[in-house]
């Protein structure tokens, strides 16, 4: 790729998170050579018959009694396993559902208290077990299977929305030990908080600024087809113009939509197909890297005036490098791969 070699560093500002990103191709070999070198995760099903429970895995079928309480399950056909998806409480929750919710003023509503403050750690921390089989990854499921996982997320978000103290739900998946996964069995998590996290507020403020300046939503149209990886009837998968991480992908609804939890079955099927394709492409191109994905949605109860610029999307971040002092100290990121190059590689990759 001669064009890559001739490029010089460039700084770009992201129009959603408001971050500056420095693109420095001199800090990397060719983008096609960029692979994960993280220690191998325990191979799903290694050393056991396909589908057999691992000795220490409570997420496998038949080990349900070893888990925290079940919230709901998605049943399987009668001739298959007892369930396809289980949503359970986290056995080691970051926030506790049995704690006393903070008063509205303590959670940041109304006039904020200046200086440091502390409140009781109330909230909901759930786990979504995406398959009963230990040897199956999320992108090994078919489109309908991934779509059902997405619908389980949405169902649980709607349940948490009914709690008057919950202001935001973060849906996320950690894949690989270095990405924060403590269990090899395919699963994702949800945290319902009694406050709107600061990064969410920053995102909405940045999108509001763009909307007021340009009269359009930051995510309703992207700047260049050169960053497009794949498009379906309902979604676009892109490498964002100012990607903070190499081979980062955003999956964005093509029609303006503020809330992920309003997704319907047909749209979930479309998104499931696209998500499994993007995860398969990253796995093939980057040597099954550790990754995180996060669903960025609007907080509950935002005013109707905010809806024209709030647009939900799913962000996939392969973990290919460590965050250093510059990133921590400045809030800026250094990415060795230009988004256009990453998008071209992923576009051409057959999966």
C-alpha positions as a printed NumPy array, in Angstrom:
array([[  0.   ,   0.   ,   0.   ],
       [  2.125,   2.852,  -1.288],
       [ -0.412,   5.474,  -0.274],
       [ -0.069,   4.438,   3.356],
       [  3.711,   4.805,   3.32 ],
       [  3.529,   8.352,   1.968],
       [  1.084,   9.607,   4.587],
       [  2.144,  11.991,   7.298],
       [  0.638,  12.359,  10.745],
       [ -2.756,  14.01 ,  11.004],
       [ -4.954,  15.115,  13.923],
       [ -8.728,  14.706,  13.683],
       [-11.481,  15.698,  16.105],
       [-14.325,  13.29 ,  16.673],
       [-17.8  ,  14.846,  16.317],
       [-19.481,  12.463,  18.774],
       [-17.159,  12.146,  21.765],
       [-15.299,  15.393,  21.122],
       [-11.885,  13.701,  21.313],
       [ -8.801,  14.592,  19.335],
       [ -7.026,  11.639,  17.709],
       [ -3.503,  11.721,  16.256],
       [ -3.039,   9.37 ,  13.309],
       [  0.605,   8.37 ,  13.091],
       [  1.248,   5.592,  10.548],
       [  4.994,   5.792,  11.264],
       [  4.304,   4.129,  14.631],
       [  3.171,   0.882,  13.02 ],
       [  3.994,  -1.56 ,  10.31 ],
       [  1.509,  -1.943,   7.47 ],
       [ -2.098,  -2.1  ,   8.718],
       [ -2.363,  -5.567,   7.182],
       [  0.397,  -6.723,   9.561],
       [ -1.397,  -5.487,  12.673],
       [ -2.412,  -8.545,  14.679],
       [ -3.313,  -9.307,  18.254],
       [ -0.455, -10.718,  20.327],
       [ -2.482, -11.038,  23.511],
       [ -2.115, -14.33 ,  25.394],
       [ -4.514, -16.851,  23.985],
       [ -7.817, -17.053,  25.786],
       [ -8.934, -20.452,  26.992],
       [-10.18 , -21.955,  23.77 ],
       [-13.937, -22.514,  23.99 ],
       [-14.454, -26.247,  24.237],
       [-10.743, -27.098,  24.261],
       [-10.14 , -30.482,  25.804],
       [-13.844, -31.32 ,  25.958],
       [-16.481, -32.647,  23.643],
       [-18.345, -29.972,  21.712],
       [-20.93 , -28.387,  23.952],
       [-19.737, -30.129,  27.1  ],
       [-19.472, -28.006,  30.252],
       [-16.011, -26.941,  31.299],
       [-15.136, -28.116,  34.811],
       [-15.13 , -24.599,  36.242],
       [-17.788, -22.895,  34.086],
       [-21.113, -22.166,  35.788],
       [-22.462, -20.567,  32.587],
       [-22.754, -23.94 ,  30.844],
       [-26.006, -25.815,  30.515],
       [-26.608, -28.018,  33.533],
       [-24.755, -25.689,  35.924],
       [-27.55 , -23.145,  36.338],
       [-27.815, -23.713,  40.106],
       [-24.246, -22.454,  40.551],
       [-25.094, -19.012,  39.152],
       [-26.631, -15.953,  40.762],
       [-30.442, -15.721,  40.455],
       [-31.96 , -15.821,  36.987],
       [-33.927, -12.781,  35.811],
       [-35.332, -14.356,  32.656],
       [-34.404, -16.833,  29.961],
       [-35.096, -17.192,  26.257],
       [-36.337, -20.749,  25.787],
       [-35.072, -23.098,  23.11 ],
       [-37.248, -25.291,  20.886],
       [-38.65 , -28.316,  22.753],
       [-36.224, -30.745,  21.106],
       [-33.152, -28.665,  21.986],
       [-31.522, -27.483,  25.228],
       [-33.71 , -25.956,  27.989],
       [-32.646, -22.428,  27.075],
       [-30.857, -20.359,  24.446],
       [-30.097, -17.217,  26.453],
       [-30.151, -16.531,  30.169],
       [-30.109, -13.117,  31.869],
       [-28.908, -13.425,  35.451],
       [-27.724, -11.225,  38.281],
       [-23.964, -10.761,  38.464],
       [-22.547, -12.841,  41.315],
       [-19.952, -10.105,  41.981],
       [-21.829,  -6.891,  41.169],
       [-20.155,  -3.513,  40.835],
       [-23.403,  -1.913,  42.062],
       [-25.967,  -3.487,  44.368],
       [-29.692,  -3.72 ,  43.662],
       [-30.447,  -4.217,  47.371],
       [-28.854,  -0.879,  48.376],
       [-30.877,   2.247,  49.089],
       [-31.121,   4.418,  45.942],
       [-29.527,   7.856,  46.345],
       [-31.72 ,  10.92 ,  46.589],
       [-32.094,  12.802,  43.275],
       [-29.835,  15.634,  44.411],
       [-27.144,  13.14 ,  45.4  ],
       [-27.276,  11.494,  41.981],
       [-26.601,  14.765,  40.193],
       [-30.123,  15.985,  39.528],
       [-30.981,  19.576,  40.233],
       [-28.263,  21.77 ,  41.735],
       [-25.01 ,  19.832,  41.979],
       [-23.068,  19.7  ,  45.234],
       [-19.614,  21.263,  44.679],
       [-16.461,  19.288,  45.447],
       [-16.116,  15.607,  46.182],
       [-19.111,  13.518,  47.157],
       [-20.012,   9.887,  47.744],
       [-23.306,   8.017,  47.592],
       [-24.351,   4.459,  48.315],
       [-23.435,   2.09 ,  45.463],
       [-26.964,   1.353,  44.288],
       [-27.572,  -0.035,  40.831],
       [-28.144,  -3.161,  38.757],
       [-25.373,  -5.367,  37.369],
       [-26.565,  -8.221,  35.16 ],
       [-24.976, -10.882,  32.955],
       [-26.353, -12.083,  29.613],
       [-25.243, -15.664,  28.882],
       [-25.45 , -15.715,  25.105],
       [-25.454, -19.486,  24.533],
       [-25.641, -22.644,  26.632],
       [-22.601, -24.051,  24.801],
       [-19.087, -23.35 ,  26.003],
       [-17.574, -23.902,  22.539],
       [-19.654, -21.215,  20.755],
       [-18.68 , -17.561,  20.372],
       [-21.224, -14.833,  19.659],
       [-20.283, -14.63 ,  15.973],
       [-20.584, -18.423,  15.645],
       [-24.35 , -18.   ,  16.1  ],
       [-26.501, -17.345,  13.063],
       [-28.022, -13.917,  12.452],
       [-31.234, -14.867,  14.254],
       [-29.24 , -16.093,  17.258],
       [-27.308, -12.831,  17.541],
       [-30.543, -10.934,  16.992],
       [-32.113, -12.77 ,  19.914],
       [-29.221, -11.704,  22.147],
       [-29.818,  -8.098,  21.1  ],
       [-33.535,  -8.447,  21.839],
       [-32.661,  -9.832,  25.294],
       [-30.574,  -6.704,  25.913],
       [-33.481,  -4.503,  24.858],
       [-35.967,  -6.413,  27.004],
       [-33.8  ,  -6.03 ,  30.1  ],
       [-33.172,  -2.34 ,  29.388],
       [-36.927,  -1.777,  29.243],
       [-37.322,  -3.568,  32.579],
       [-34.643,  -1.424,  34.224],
       [-36.182,   1.722,  32.737],
       [-39.217,   1.077,  34.929],
       [-37.157,   1.592,  38.106],
       [-37.486,   5.267,  39.051],
       [-33.886,   5.536,  40.277],
       [-32.202,   4.108,  37.15 ],
       [-31.089,   6.853,  34.761],
       [-28.867,   4.961,  32.321],
       [-28.072,   1.39 ,  31.292],
       [-24.712,   0.544,  29.758],
       [-24.738,  -2.64 ,  27.684],
       [-21.265,  -4.021,  26.965],
       [-19.334,  -7.148,  26.045],
       [-15.757,  -7.986,  27.037],
       [-14.095, -10.695,  24.96 ],
       [-10.719, -11.948,  26.113],
       [ -8.911, -11.685,  29.417],
       [ -7.021,  -8.504,  28.5  ],
       [-10.342,  -6.872,  27.526],
       [-11.783,  -7.559,  30.974],
       [-13.514, -10.936,  30.506],
       [-13.132, -13.165,  33.561],
       [-15.08 , -16.039,  31.945],
       [-14.316, -17.643,  28.564],
       [-17.954, -18.673,  28.049],
       [-19.566, -16.151,  25.691],
       [-21.457, -13.538,  27.685],
       [-22.093,  -9.816,  27.956],
       [-23.083,  -7.484,  30.772],
       [-25.39 ,  -4.606,  31.666],
       [-25.014,  -1.945,  34.343],
       [-27.96 ,   0.225,  35.362],
       [-26.826,   3.365,  37.177],
       [-28.69 ,   5.979,  39.246],
       [-26.767,   8.728,  37.442],
       [-25.912,   9.587,  33.848],
       [-22.213,   8.733,  33.398],
       [-19.997,  11.721,  32.543],
       [-18.885,  10.278,  29.206],
       [-22.549,  10.044,  28.181],
       [-23.111,  13.678,  29.137],
       [-19.989,  14.673,  27.204],
       [-21.205,  12.737,  24.149],
       [-24.618,  14.39 ,  24.21 ],
       [-23.131,  17.858,  24.705],
       [-20.782,  17.341,  21.774],
       [-23.592,  16.115,  19.527],
       [-25.741,  19.036,  20.626],
       [-22.961,  21.453,  19.668],
       [-22.727,  19.94 ,  16.174],
       [-26.508,  20.017,  15.779],
       [-26.742,  23.679,  16.783],
       [-23.886,  24.607,  14.46 ],
       [-24.762,  22.518,  11.402],
       [-28.445,  21.742,  11.91 ],
       [-27.97 ,  17.977,  11.626],
       [-27.248,  14.94 ,  13.782],
       [-23.593,  13.872,  13.95 ],
       [-24.463,  10.269,  13.092],
       [-27.21 ,  10.624,  10.491],
       [-24.633,  10.928,   7.755],
       [-20.924,  10.264,   7.683],
       [-18.386,  12.301,   5.784],
       [-16.945,   9.802,   3.337],
       [-17.779,   6.474,   1.711],
       [-14.078,   5.672,   2.228],
       [-14.832,   4.741,   5.857],
       [-17.751,   2.432,   5.043],
       [-17.238,  -1.285,   5.714],
       [-20.717,  -2.66 ,   5.036],
       [-24.278,  -1.4  ,   4.752],
       [-27.633,  -3.113,   5.236],
       [-31.195,  -1.873,   4.889],
       [-31.149,  -0.517,   8.464],
       [-27.499,  -0.045,   9.456],
       [-24.108,   1.227,   8.349],
       [-20.864,  -0.256,   9.683],
       [-18.004,   2.235,   9.476],
       [-14.526,   2.849,  10.789],
       [-15.195,   6.296,  12.296],
       [-13.476,   9.325,  10.766],
       [-11.553,   9.962,  13.995],
       [-11.298,   6.391,  15.304],
       [ -9.536,   6.352,  18.67 ],
       [ -8.394,   2.749,  18.213],
       [ -7.003,   0.76 ,  15.262],
       [ -9.795,  -1.086,  13.418],
       [-12.494,   0.382,  15.657],
       [-15.971,  -0.083,  14.14 ],
       [-19.259,   1.745,  14.713],
       [-22.574,   0.217,  13.673],
       [-25.077,   3.045,  13.238],
       [-28.825,   2.97 ,  12.505],
       [-29.403,   4.593,   9.122],
       [-32.682,   6.073,  10.347],
       [-32.43 ,   8.518,  13.236],
       [-33.151,   6.709,  16.498],
       [-32.32 ,   7.793,  20.05 ],
       [-32.983,   4.622,  22.053],
       [-31.515,   1.188,  21.437],
       [-34.208,  -0.49 ,  23.534],
       [-36.871,   0.445,  20.952],
       [-35.391,  -2.028,  18.453],
       [-37.884,  -4.509,  16.993],
       [-37.456,  -8.117,  15.874],
       [-36.815,  -7.403,  12.186],
       [-34.306,  -4.657,  12.956],
       [-32.585,  -6.876,  15.535],
       [-32.223,  -9.613,  12.902],
       [-30.602,  -7.137,  10.498],
       [-28.285,  -5.842,  13.206],
       [-27.482,  -9.39 ,  14.327],
       [-26.376, -10.299,  10.814],
       [-24.173,  -7.212,  10.507],
       [-22.682,  -7.526,  14.009],
       [-21.68 , -11.178,  13.54 ],
       [-20.072, -10.272,  10.19 ],
       [-18.071,  -7.422,  11.724],
       [-16.887,  -9.595,  14.638],
       [-15.919, -12.371,  12.22 ],
       [-13.952,  -9.897,  10.076],
       [-12.047,  -8.586,  13.096],
       [-11.345, -12.116,  14.317],
       [-10.024, -13.188,  10.909],
       [ -7.985, -10.06 ,  10.195],
       [ -6.56 ,  -9.481,  13.682],
       [ -6.002, -13.016,  14.992],
       [ -9.057, -13.25 ,  17.275],
       [ -8.193, -10.111,  19.265],
       [ -9.56 ,  -9.241,  22.682],
       [-12.276,  -6.65 ,  22.169],
       [-15.011,  -4.669,  23.854],
       [-18.271,  -3.576,  22.385],
       [-20.573,  -1.006,  23.916],
       [-24.062,   0.189,  23.021],
       [-24.331,   3.984,  23.336],
       [-27.934,   5.081,  23.794],
       [-29.757,   8.115,  25.136],
       [-30.337,   8.365,  28.9  ],
       [-33.857,   7.71 ,  30.11 ],
       [-36.149,  10.696,  30.284],
       [-34.207,  13.19 ,  28.173],
       [-36.335,  16.098,  27.001],
       [-37.898,  15.996,  23.545],
       [-35.642,  18.889,  22.5  ],
       [-32.63 ,  16.546,  22.848],
       [-33.98 ,  13.796,  20.612],
       [-33.03 ,  15.385,  17.242],
       [-29.312,  15.016,  18.054],
       [-29.248,  11.853,  20.2  ],
       [-28.584,   8.817,  18.017],
       [-27.712,   5.389,  19.402],
       [-24.937,   3.222,  17.982],
       [-22.805,   0.176,  18.764],
       [-19.033,   0.645,  19.122],
       [-16.551,  -2.246,  18.699],
       [-13.007,  -1.695,  20.012],
       [-10.314,  -4.319,  19.333],
       [ -7.675,  -4.204,  22.071],
       [ -4.443,  -4.152,  20.065],
       [ -2.299,  -1.748,  22.103],
       [ -1.955,  -0.35 ,  25.593],
       [ -3.106,   3.111,  26.605],
       [ -0.038,   5.186,  27.505],
       [  0.761,   8.305,  29.454],
       [ -0.06 ,  10.684,  26.607],
       [ -3.58 ,   9.289,  26.267],
       [ -4.188,   9.237,  30.019],
       [ -2.755,  12.702,  30.573],
       [ -4.253,  14.484,  27.569],
       [ -7.467,  12.634,  26.783],
       [ -6.226,  12.407,  23.185],
       [ -5.452,   9.134,  21.446],
       [ -2.763,   7.962,  19.024],
       [ -3.911,   5.598,  16.289],
       [ -1.321,   4.064,  13.912],
       [ -3.929,   3.14 ,  11.276],
       [ -5.88 ,   5.667,   9.226],
       [ -9.622,   4.851,   9.236],
       [ -9.778,   4.779,   5.438],
       [ -7.07 ,   2.081,   5.339],
       [ -8.739,  -0.013,   8.042],
       [-12.121,   0.283,   6.297],
       [-10.646,  -0.793,   2.947],
       [ -9.034,  -3.871,   4.494],
       [-12.225,  -4.88 ,   6.297],
       [-14.387,  -4.143,   3.235],
       [-12.296,  -6.478,   1.086],
       [-12.057,  -9.255,   3.693],
       [-14.364, -12.132,   2.836],
       [-16.459, -13.278,   5.825]])
